[in-house]
């Protein structure tokens, strides 16, 4: 049972904050409903503040994943919906969502005009590979090939690259 993260050289990857391809062999998956920034009592947190909402969403993800024996490190796929999305918001959004996480999931960022209620600026939907006996999580080494024979590169996971800059740079 393993999770493998692959970054093929011919697929532009703007940042170590995402993994272009994630495969899961022999693992149970948890599909979480979209999380918004409400607290445990259903009150919105961080009105008008993308960063504060991302931090609350990270706490909600932590609680939901813990209920099934997982952590944010087990997330393999995420979709992030952002009201009034702009490149300068990306560090405030990705900072809390990636805090304490060793491996980046496959990720889609979607700019939207509105969410279910005007108070919410972000919604994050994730899929996690549940940990199990004998499971392992790895990143394909930079000199390893993909199934198509194409070289792959590993993500660098300790860099200080600014997510906003990284996600908006050109190939």
JSON list of C-alpha atoms in Angstrom, two decimals:
[
{"chain": "A", "resi": 1, "resn": "UNK", "atom": "CA", "xyz": [0.00, 0.00, 0.00]},
{"chain": "A", "resi": 2, "resn": "UNK", "atom": "CA", "xyz": [1.61, 3.24, -1.09]},
{"chain": "A", "resi": 3, "resn": "UNK", "atom": "CA", "xyz": [1.11, 6.83, -2.12]},
{"chain": "A", "resi": 4, "resn": "UNK", "atom": "CA", "xyz": [3.41, 8.13, -4.85]},
{"chain": "A", "resi": 5, "resn": "UNK", "atom": "CA", "xyz": [3.76, 11.77, -5.89]},
{"chain": "A", "resi": 6, "resn": "UNK", "atom": "CA", "xyz": [5.14, 12.36, -9.38]},
{"chain": "A", "resi": 7, "resn": "UNK", "atom": "CA", "xyz": [6.15, 15.53, -11.18]},
{"chain": "A", "resi": 8, "resn": "UNK", "atom": "CA", "xyz": [6.84, 14.67, -14.85]},
{"chain": "A", "resi": 9, "resn": "UNK", "atom": "CA", "xyz": [9.44, 16.95, -16.45]},
{"chain": "A", "resi": 10, "resn": "UNK", "atom": "CA", "xyz": [7.14, 17.69, -19.42]},
{"chain": "A", "resi": 11, "resn": "UNK", "atom": "CA", "xyz": [4.33, 18.94, -17.14]},
{"chain": "A", "resi": 12, "resn": "UNK", "atom": "CA", "xyz": [4.96, 22.43, -15.80]},
{"chain": "A", "resi": 13, "resn": "UNK", "atom": "CA", "xyz": [4.72, 22.48, -12.03]},
{"chain": "A", "resi": 14, "resn": "UNK", "atom": "CA", "xyz": [4.77, 26.07, -10.78]},
{"chain": "A", "resi": 15, "resn": "UNK", "atom": "CA", "xyz": [5.45, 25.26, -7.12]},
{"chain": "A", "resi": 16, "resn": "UNK", "atom": "CA", "xyz": [6.37, 22.70, -4.52]},
{"chain": "A", "resi": 17, "resn": "UNK", "atom": "CA", "xyz": [2.98, 23.56, -2.99]},
{"chain": "A", "resi": 18, "resn": "UNK", "atom": "CA", "xyz": [1.27, 21.09, -5.35]},
{"chain": "A", "resi": 19, "resn": "UNK", "atom": "CA", "xyz": [1.94, 17.65, -6.85]},
{"chain": "A", "resi": 20, "resn": "UNK", "atom": "CA", "xyz": [0.85, 17.24, -10.49]},
{"chain": "A", "resi": 21, "resn": "UNK", "atom": "CA", "xyz": [0.20, 13.49, -10.12]},
{"chain": "A", "resi": 22, "resn": "UNK", "atom": "CA", "xyz": [-0.60, 11.39, -7.06]},
{"chain": "A", "resi": 23, "resn": "UNK", "atom": "CA", "xyz": [-1.21, 7.65, -7.25]},
{"chain": "A", "resi": 24, "resn": "UNK", "atom": "CA", "xyz": [-2.61, 5.43, -4.49]},
{"chain": "A", "resi": 25, "resn": "UNK", "atom": "CA", "xyz": [-2.21, 1.66, -4.45]},
{"chain": "A", "resi": 26, "resn": "UNK", "atom": "CA", "xyz": [-4.28, -0.49, -2.10]},
{"chain": "A", "resi": 27, "resn": "UNK", "atom": "CA", "xyz": [-5.52, 2.27, 0.24]},
{"chain": "A", "resi": 28, "resn": "UNK", "atom": "CA", "xyz": [-8.96, 3.27, 1.51]},
{"chain": "A", "resi": 29, "resn": "UNK", "atom": "CA", "xyz": [-9.88, 6.83, 0.61]},
{"chain": "A", "resi": 30, "resn": "UNK", "atom": "CA", "xyz": [-11.77, 9.45, 2.61]},
{"chain": "A", "resi": 31, "resn": "UNK", "atom": "CA", "xyz": [-13.67, 12.09, 0.63]},
{"chain": "A", "resi": 32, "resn": "UNK", "atom": "CA", "xyz": [-14.33, 15.15, 2.78]},
{"chain": "A", "resi": 33, "resn": "UNK", "atom": "CA", "xyz": [-17.13, 17.57, 2.03]},
{"chain": "A", "resi": 34, "resn": "UNK", "atom": "CA", "xyz": [-16.03, 21.11, 1.25]},
{"chain": "A", "resi": 35, "resn": "UNK", "atom": "CA", "xyz": [-14.85, 22.89, 4.38]},
{"chain": "A", "resi": 36, "resn": "UNK", "atom": "CA", "xyz": [-15.53, 26.56, 5.01]},
{"chain": "A", "resi": 37, "resn": "UNK", "atom": "CA", "xyz": [-14.38, 28.76, 7.87]},
{"chain": "A", "resi": 38, "resn": "UNK", "atom": "CA", "xyz": [-17.01, 28.11, 10.48]},
{"chain": "A", "resi": 39, "resn": "UNK", "atom": "CA", "xyz": [-16.13, 27.11, 13.99]},
{"chain": "A", "resi": 40, "resn": "UNK", "atom": "CA", "xyz": [-17.51, 24.10, 15.89]},
{"chain": "A", "resi": 41, "resn": "UNK", "atom": "CA", "xyz": [-20.69, 26.06, 16.66]},
{"chain": "A", "resi": 42, "resn": "UNK", "atom": "CA", "xyz": [-21.31, 27.07, 13.04]},
{"chain": "A", "resi": 43, "resn": "UNK", "atom": "CA", "xyz": [-20.17, 30.69, 13.37]},
{"chain": "A", "resi": 44, "resn": "UNK", "atom": "CA", "xyz": [-18.12, 32.17, 10.50]},
{"chain": "A", "resi": 45, "resn": "UNK", "atom": "CA", "xyz": [-14.48, 32.90, 11.36]},
{"chain": "A", "resi": 46, "resn": "UNK", "atom": "CA", "xyz": [-12.24, 35.49, 9.68]},
{"chain": "A", "resi": 47, "resn": "UNK", "atom": "CA", "xyz": [-14.81, 37.71, 8.00]},
{"chain": "A", "resi": 48, "resn": "UNK", "atom": "CA", "xyz": [-13.18, 39.41, 5.01]},
{"chain": "A", "resi": 49, "resn": "UNK", "atom": "CA", "xyz": [-9.80, 37.75, 5.68]},
{"chain": "A", "resi": 50, "resn": "UNK", "atom": "CA", "xyz": [-8.63, 34.96, 3.33]},
{"chain": "A", "resi": 51, "resn": "UNK", "atom": "CA", "xyz": [-5.72, 34.01, 5.63]},
{"chain": "A", "resi": 52, "resn": "UNK", "atom": "CA", "xyz": [-7.84, 33.75, 8.78]},
{"chain": "A", "resi": 53, "resn": "UNK", "atom": "CA", "xyz": [-10.40, 31.68, 6.88]},
{"chain": "A", "resi": 54, "resn": "UNK", "atom": "CA", "xyz": [-7.65, 29.37, 5.55]},
{"chain": "A", "resi": 55, "resn": "UNK", "atom": "CA", "xyz": [-6.38, 28.88, 9.13]},
{"chain": "A", "resi": 56, "resn": "UNK", "atom": "CA", "xyz": [-9.88, 27.91, 10.34]},
{"chain": "A", "resi": 57, "resn": "UNK", "atom": "CA", "xyz": [-10.34, 25.59, 7.39]},
{"chain": "A", "resi": 58, "resn": "UNK", "atom": "CA", "xyz": [-7.01, 23.92, 8.26]},
{"chain": "A", "resi": 59, "resn": "UNK", "atom": "CA", "xyz": [-8.31, 23.37, 11.81]},
{"chain": "A", "resi": 60, "resn": "UNK", "atom": "CA", "xyz": [-11.57, 21.95, 10.42]},
{"chain": "A", "resi": 61, "resn": "UNK", "atom": "CA", "xyz": [-9.63, 19.63, 8.10]},
{"chain": "A", "resi": 62, "resn": "UNK", "atom": "CA", "xyz": [-7.46, 18.50, 11.02]},
{"chain": "A", "resi": 63, "resn": "UNK", "atom": "CA", "xyz": [-10.57, 17.63, 13.08]},
{"chain": "A", "resi": 64, "resn": "UNK", "atom": "CA", "xyz": [-12.39, 15.88, 10.23]},
{"chain": "A", "resi": 65, "resn": "UNK", "atom": "CA", "xyz": [-9.33, 13.87, 9.21]},
{"chain": "A", "resi": 66, "resn": "UNK", "atom": "CA", "xyz": [-8.55, 12.91, 12.81]},
{"chain": "A", "resi": 67, "resn": "UNK", "atom": "CA", "xyz": [-12.04, 11.40, 13.04]},
{"chain": "A", "resi": 68, "resn": "UNK", "atom": "CA", "xyz": [-10.93, 8.80, 10.45]},
{"chain": "A", "resi": 69, "resn": "UNK", "atom": "CA", "xyz": [-7.37, 8.38, 11.73]},
{"chain": "A", "resi": 70, "resn": "UNK", "atom": "CA", "xyz": [-5.71, 10.65, 9.18]},
{"chain": "A", "resi": 71, "resn": "UNK", "atom": "CA", "xyz": [-3.86, 13.99, 9.03]},
{"chain": "A", "resi": 72, "resn": "UNK", "atom": "CA", "xyz": [-3.34, 16.66, 6.39]},
{"chain": "A", "resi": 73, "resn": "UNK", "atom": "CA", "xyz": [-0.21, 14.71, 5.34]},
{"chain": "A", "resi": 74, "resn": "UNK", "atom": "CA", "xyz": [-2.61, 12.04, 4.05]},
{"chain": "A", "resi": 75, "resn": "UNK", "atom": "CA", "xyz": [-4.40, 14.45, 1.67]},
{"chain": "A", "resi": 76, "resn": "UNK", "atom": "CA", "xyz": [-3.77, 13.36, -1.91]},
{"chain": "A", "resi": 77, "resn": "UNK", "atom": "CA", "xyz": [-6.13, 15.70, -3.76]},
{"chain": "A", "resi": 78, "resn": "UNK", "atom": "CA", "xyz": [-7.65, 19.09, -2.99]},
{"chain": "A", "resi": 79, "resn": "UNK", "atom": "CA", "xyz": [-9.82, 21.65, -4.71]},
{"chain": "A", "resi": 80, "resn": "UNK", "atom": "CA", "xyz": [-9.67, 25.17, -3.30]},
{"chain": "A", "resi": 81, "resn": "UNK", "atom": "CA", "xyz": [-12.44, 27.59, -4.25]},
{"chain": "A", "resi": 82, "resn": "UNK", "atom": "CA", "xyz": [-11.47, 31.24, -3.74]},
{"chain": "A", "resi": 83, "resn": "UNK", "atom": "CA", "xyz": [-13.74, 34.29, -3.93]},
{"chain": "A", "resi": 84, "resn": "UNK", "atom": "CA", "xyz": [-11.95, 37.23, -5.57]},
{"chain": "A", "resi": 85, "resn": "UNK", "atom": "CA", "xyz": [-8.89, 35.09, -6.30]},
{"chain": "A", "resi": 86, "resn": "UNK", "atom": "CA", "xyz": [-5.68, 37.03, -6.95]},
{"chain": "A", "resi": 87, "resn": "UNK", "atom": "CA", "xyz": [-2.01, 35.93, -6.96]},
{"chain": "A", "resi": 88, "resn": "UNK", "atom": "CA", "xyz": [-1.17, 38.08, -3.93]},
{"chain": "A", "resi": 89, "resn": "UNK", "atom": "CA", "xyz": [-3.65, 36.05, -1.82]},
{"chain": "A", "resi": 90, "resn": "UNK", "atom": "CA", "xyz": [-1.90, 32.73, -2.41]},
{"chain": "A", "resi": 91, "resn": "UNK", "atom": "CA", "xyz": [0.63, 32.95, 0.45]},
{"chain": "A", "resi": 92, "resn": "UNK", "atom": "CA", "xyz": [-2.18, 33.73, 2.92]},
{"chain": "A", "resi": 93, "resn": "UNK", "atom": "CA", "xyz": [-4.18, 30.78, 1.62]},
{"chain": "A", "resi": 94, "resn": "UNK", "atom": "CA", "xyz": [-1.45, 28.17, 1.20]},
{"chain": "A", "resi": 95, "resn": "UNK", "atom": "CA", "xyz": [0.50, 29.16, 4.33]},
{"chain": "A", "resi": 96, "resn": "UNK", "atom": "CA", "xyz": [-2.07, 27.79, 6.82]},
{"chain": "A", "resi": 97, "resn": "UNK", "atom": "CA", "xyz": [-3.13, 24.89, 4.59]},
{"chain": "A", "resi": 98, "resn": "UNK", "atom": "CA", "xyz": [0.47, 23.65, 4.21]},
{"chain": "A", "resi": 99, "resn": "UNK", "atom": "CA", "xyz": [1.69, 24.41, 7.75]},
{"chain": "A", "resi": 100, "resn": "UNK", "atom": "CA", "xyz": [3.14, 21.23, 9.24]},
{"chain": "A", "resi": 101, "resn": "UNK", "atom": "CA", "xyz": [2.53, 19.23, 6.06]},
{"chain": "A", "resi": 102, "resn": "UNK", "atom": "CA", "xyz": [5.44, 17.29, 4.54]},
{"chain": "A", "resi": 103, "resn": "UNK", "atom": "CA", "xyz": [3.98, 16.39, 1.14]},
{"chain": "A", "resi": 104, "resn": "UNK", "atom": "CA", "xyz": [1.89, 18.50, -1.21]},
{"chain": "A", "resi": 105, "resn": "UNK", "atom": "CA", "xyz": [-1.28, 16.99, -2.70]},
{"chain": "A", "resi": 106, "resn": "UNK", "atom": "CA", "xyz": [-2.53, 17.24, -6.26]},
{"chain": "A", "resi": 107, "resn": "UNK", "atom": "CA", "xyz": [-4.23, 20.63, -6.16]},
{"chain": "A", "resi": 108, "resn": "UNK", "atom": "CA", "xyz": [-6.72, 22.68, -8.14]},
{"chain": "A", "resi": 109, "resn": "UNK", "atom": "CA", "xyz": [-7.31, 26.36, -7.37]},
{"chain": "A", "resi": 110, "resn": "UNK", "atom": "CA", "xyz": [-10.60, 27.78, -8.68]},
{"chain": "A", "resi": 111, "resn": "UNK", "atom": "CA", "xyz": [-11.55, 31.45, -8.64]},
{"chain": "A", "resi": 112, "resn": "UNK", "atom": "CA", "xyz": [-15.28, 31.91, -8.01]},
{"chain": "A", "resi": 113, "resn": "UNK", "atom": "CA", "xyz": [-17.61, 34.88, -7.70]},
{"chain": "A", "resi": 114, "resn": "UNK", "atom": "CA", "xyz": [-19.36, 33.59, -4.56]},
{"chain": "A", "resi": 115, "resn": "UNK", "atom": "CA", "xyz": [-19.76, 30.62, -2.23]},
{"chain": "A", "resi": 116, "resn": "UNK", "atom": "CA", "xyz": [-22.80, 29.36, -0.29]},
{"chain": "A", "resi": 117, "resn": "UNK", "atom": "CA", "xyz": [-22.87, 32.42, 2.02]},
{"chain": "A", "resi": 118, "resn": "UNK", "atom": "CA", "xyz": [-21.36, 35.90, 1.60]},
{"chain": "A", "resi": 119, "resn": "UNK", "atom": "CA", "xyz": [-19.21, 35.47, 4.74]},
{"chain": "A", "resi": 120, "resn": "UNK", "atom": "CA", "xyz": [-17.13, 32.71, 3.15]},
{"chain": "A", "resi": 121, "resn": "UNK", "atom": "CA", "xyz": [-14.16, 33.53, 0.91]},
{"chain": "A", "resi": 122, "resn": "UNK", "atom": "CA", "xyz": [-12.72, 29.99, 0.71]},
{"chain": "A", "resi": 123, "resn": "UNK", "atom": "CA", "xyz": [-13.95, 26.43, 0.51]},
{"chain": "A", "resi": 124, "resn": "UNK", "atom": "CA", "xyz": [-11.60, 23.44, 0.45]},
{"chain": "A", "resi": 125, "resn": "UNK", "atom": "CA", "xyz": [-12.60, 19.93, -0.62]},
{"chain": "A", "resi": 126, "resn": "UNK", "atom": "CA", "xyz": [-10.11, 17.11, -0.10]},
{"chain": "A", "resi": 127, "resn": "UNK", "atom": "CA", "xyz": [-9.53, 13.41, -0.64]},
{"chain": "A", "resi": 128, "resn": "UNK", "atom": "CA", "xyz": [-7.21, 11.61, 1.78]},
{"chain": "A", "resi": 129, "resn": "UNK", "atom": "CA", "xyz": [-5.58, 8.19, 1.55]},
{"chain": "A", "resi": 130, "resn": "UNK", "atom": "CA", "xyz": [-6.19, 6.61, 4.94]},
{"chain": "A", "resi": 131, "resn": "UNK", "atom": "CA", "xyz": [-3.12, 5.25, 6.67]},
{"chain": "A", "resi": 132, "resn": "UNK", "atom": "CA", "xyz": [-2.95, 1.50, 7.13]},
{"chain": "A", "resi": 133, "resn": "UNK", "atom": "CA", "xyz": [-0.58, -1.27, 8.03]},
{"chain": "A", "resi": 134, "resn": "UNK", "atom": "CA", "xyz": [2.45, -1.38, 5.78]},
{"chain": "A", "resi": 135, "resn": "UNK", "atom": "CA", "xyz": [1.55, 1.89, 4.08]},
{"chain": "A", "resi": 136, "resn": "UNK", "atom": "CA", "xyz": [4.18, 4.22, 2.76]},
{"chain": "A", "resi": 137, "resn": "UNK", "atom": "CA", "xyz": [4.24, 7.65, 1.22]},
{"chain": "A", "resi": 138, "resn": "UNK", "atom": "CA", "xyz": [6.94, 8.62, -1.20]},
{"chain": "A", "resi": 139, "resn": "UNK", "atom": "CA", "xyz": [7.97, 11.09, -3.84]},
{"chain": "A", "resi": 140, "resn": "UNK", "atom": "CA", "xyz": [9.47, 9.67, -7.04]},
{"chain": "A", "resi": 141, "resn": "UNK", "atom": "CA", "xyz": [13.22, 10.47, -7.13]},
{"chain": "A", "resi": 142, "resn": "UNK", "atom": "CA", "xyz": [14.30, 13.01, -9.74]},
{"chain": "A", "resi": 143, "resn": "UNK", "atom": "CA", "xyz": [16.22, 10.41, -11.76]},
{"chain": "A", "resi": 144, "resn": "UNK", "atom": "CA", "xyz": [13.35, 7.89, -11.87]},
{"chain": "A", "resi": 145, "resn": "UNK", "atom": "CA", "xyz": [11.20, 7.53, -14.99]},
{"chain": "A", "resi": 146, "resn": "UNK", "atom": "CA", "xyz": [7.44, 7.49, -15.29]},
{"chain": "A", "resi": 147, "resn": "UNK", "atom": "CA", "xyz": [5.46, 4.70, -16.90]},
{"chain": "A", "resi": 148, "resn": "UNK", "atom": "CA", "xyz": [5.68, 6.54, -20.22]},
{"chain": "A", "resi": 149, "resn": "UNK", "atom": "CA", "xyz": [9.48, 6.55, -19.92]},
{"chain": "A", "resi": 150, "resn": "UNK", "atom": "CA", "xyz": [9.52, 10.25, -19.21]},
{"chain": "A", "resi": 151, "resn": "UNK", "atom": "CA", "xyz": [11.88, 11.57, -16.54]},
{"chain": "A", "resi": 152, "resn": "UNK", "atom": "CA", "xyz": [10.18, 12.70, -13.35]},
{"chain": "A", "resi": 153, "resn": "UNK", "atom": "CA", "xyz": [11.30, 15.15, -10.72]},
{"chain": "A", "resi": 154, "resn": "UNK", "atom": "CA", "xyz": [10.72, 15.09, -7.02]},
{"chain": "A", "resi": 155, "resn": "UNK", "atom": "CA", "xyz": [9.21, 17.95, -5.09]},
{"chain": "A", "resi": 156, "resn": "UNK", "atom": "CA", "xyz": [11.54, 19.91, -2.88]},
{"chain": "A", "resi": 157, "resn": "UNK", "atom": "CA", "xyz": [9.68, 20.09, 0.40]},
{"chain": "A", "resi": 158, "resn": "UNK", "atom": "CA", "xyz": [11.76, 22.39, 2.57]},
{"chain": "A", "resi": 159, "resn": "UNK", "atom": "CA", "xyz": [12.12, 25.45, 0.37]},
{"chain": "A", "resi": 160, "resn": "UNK", "atom": "CA", "xyz": [11.26, 29.00, 1.25]},
{"chain": "A", "resi": 161, "resn": "UNK", "atom": "CA", "xyz": [9.75, 29.76, -2.12]},
{"chain": "A", "resi": 162, "resn": "UNK", "atom": "CA", "xyz": [6.84, 32.20, -1.90]},
{"chain": "A", "resi": 163, "resn": "UNK", "atom": "CA", "xyz": [3.70, 30.31, -3.02]},
{"chain": "A", "resi": 164, "resn": "UNK", "atom": "CA", "xyz": [2.22, 33.35, -4.73]},
{"chain": "A", "resi": 165, "resn": "UNK", "atom": "CA", "xyz": [5.34, 33.89, -6.81]},
{"chain": "A", "resi": 166, "resn": "UNK", "atom": "CA", "xyz": [5.76, 30.18, -7.49]},
{"chain": "A", "resi": 167, "resn": "UNK", "atom": "CA", "xyz": [2.18, 29.64, -8.61]},
{"chain": "A", "resi": 168, "resn": "UNK", "atom": "CA", "xyz": [2.20, 32.61, -10.96]},
{"chain": "A", "resi": 169, "resn": "UNK", "atom": "CA", "xyz": [5.65, 32.29, -12.53]},
{"chain": "A", "resi": 170, "resn": "UNK", "atom": "CA", "xyz": [5.90, 31.31, -16.17]},
{"chain": "A", "resi": 171, "resn": "UNK", "atom": "CA", "xyz": [7.67, 28.25, -17.57]}
]
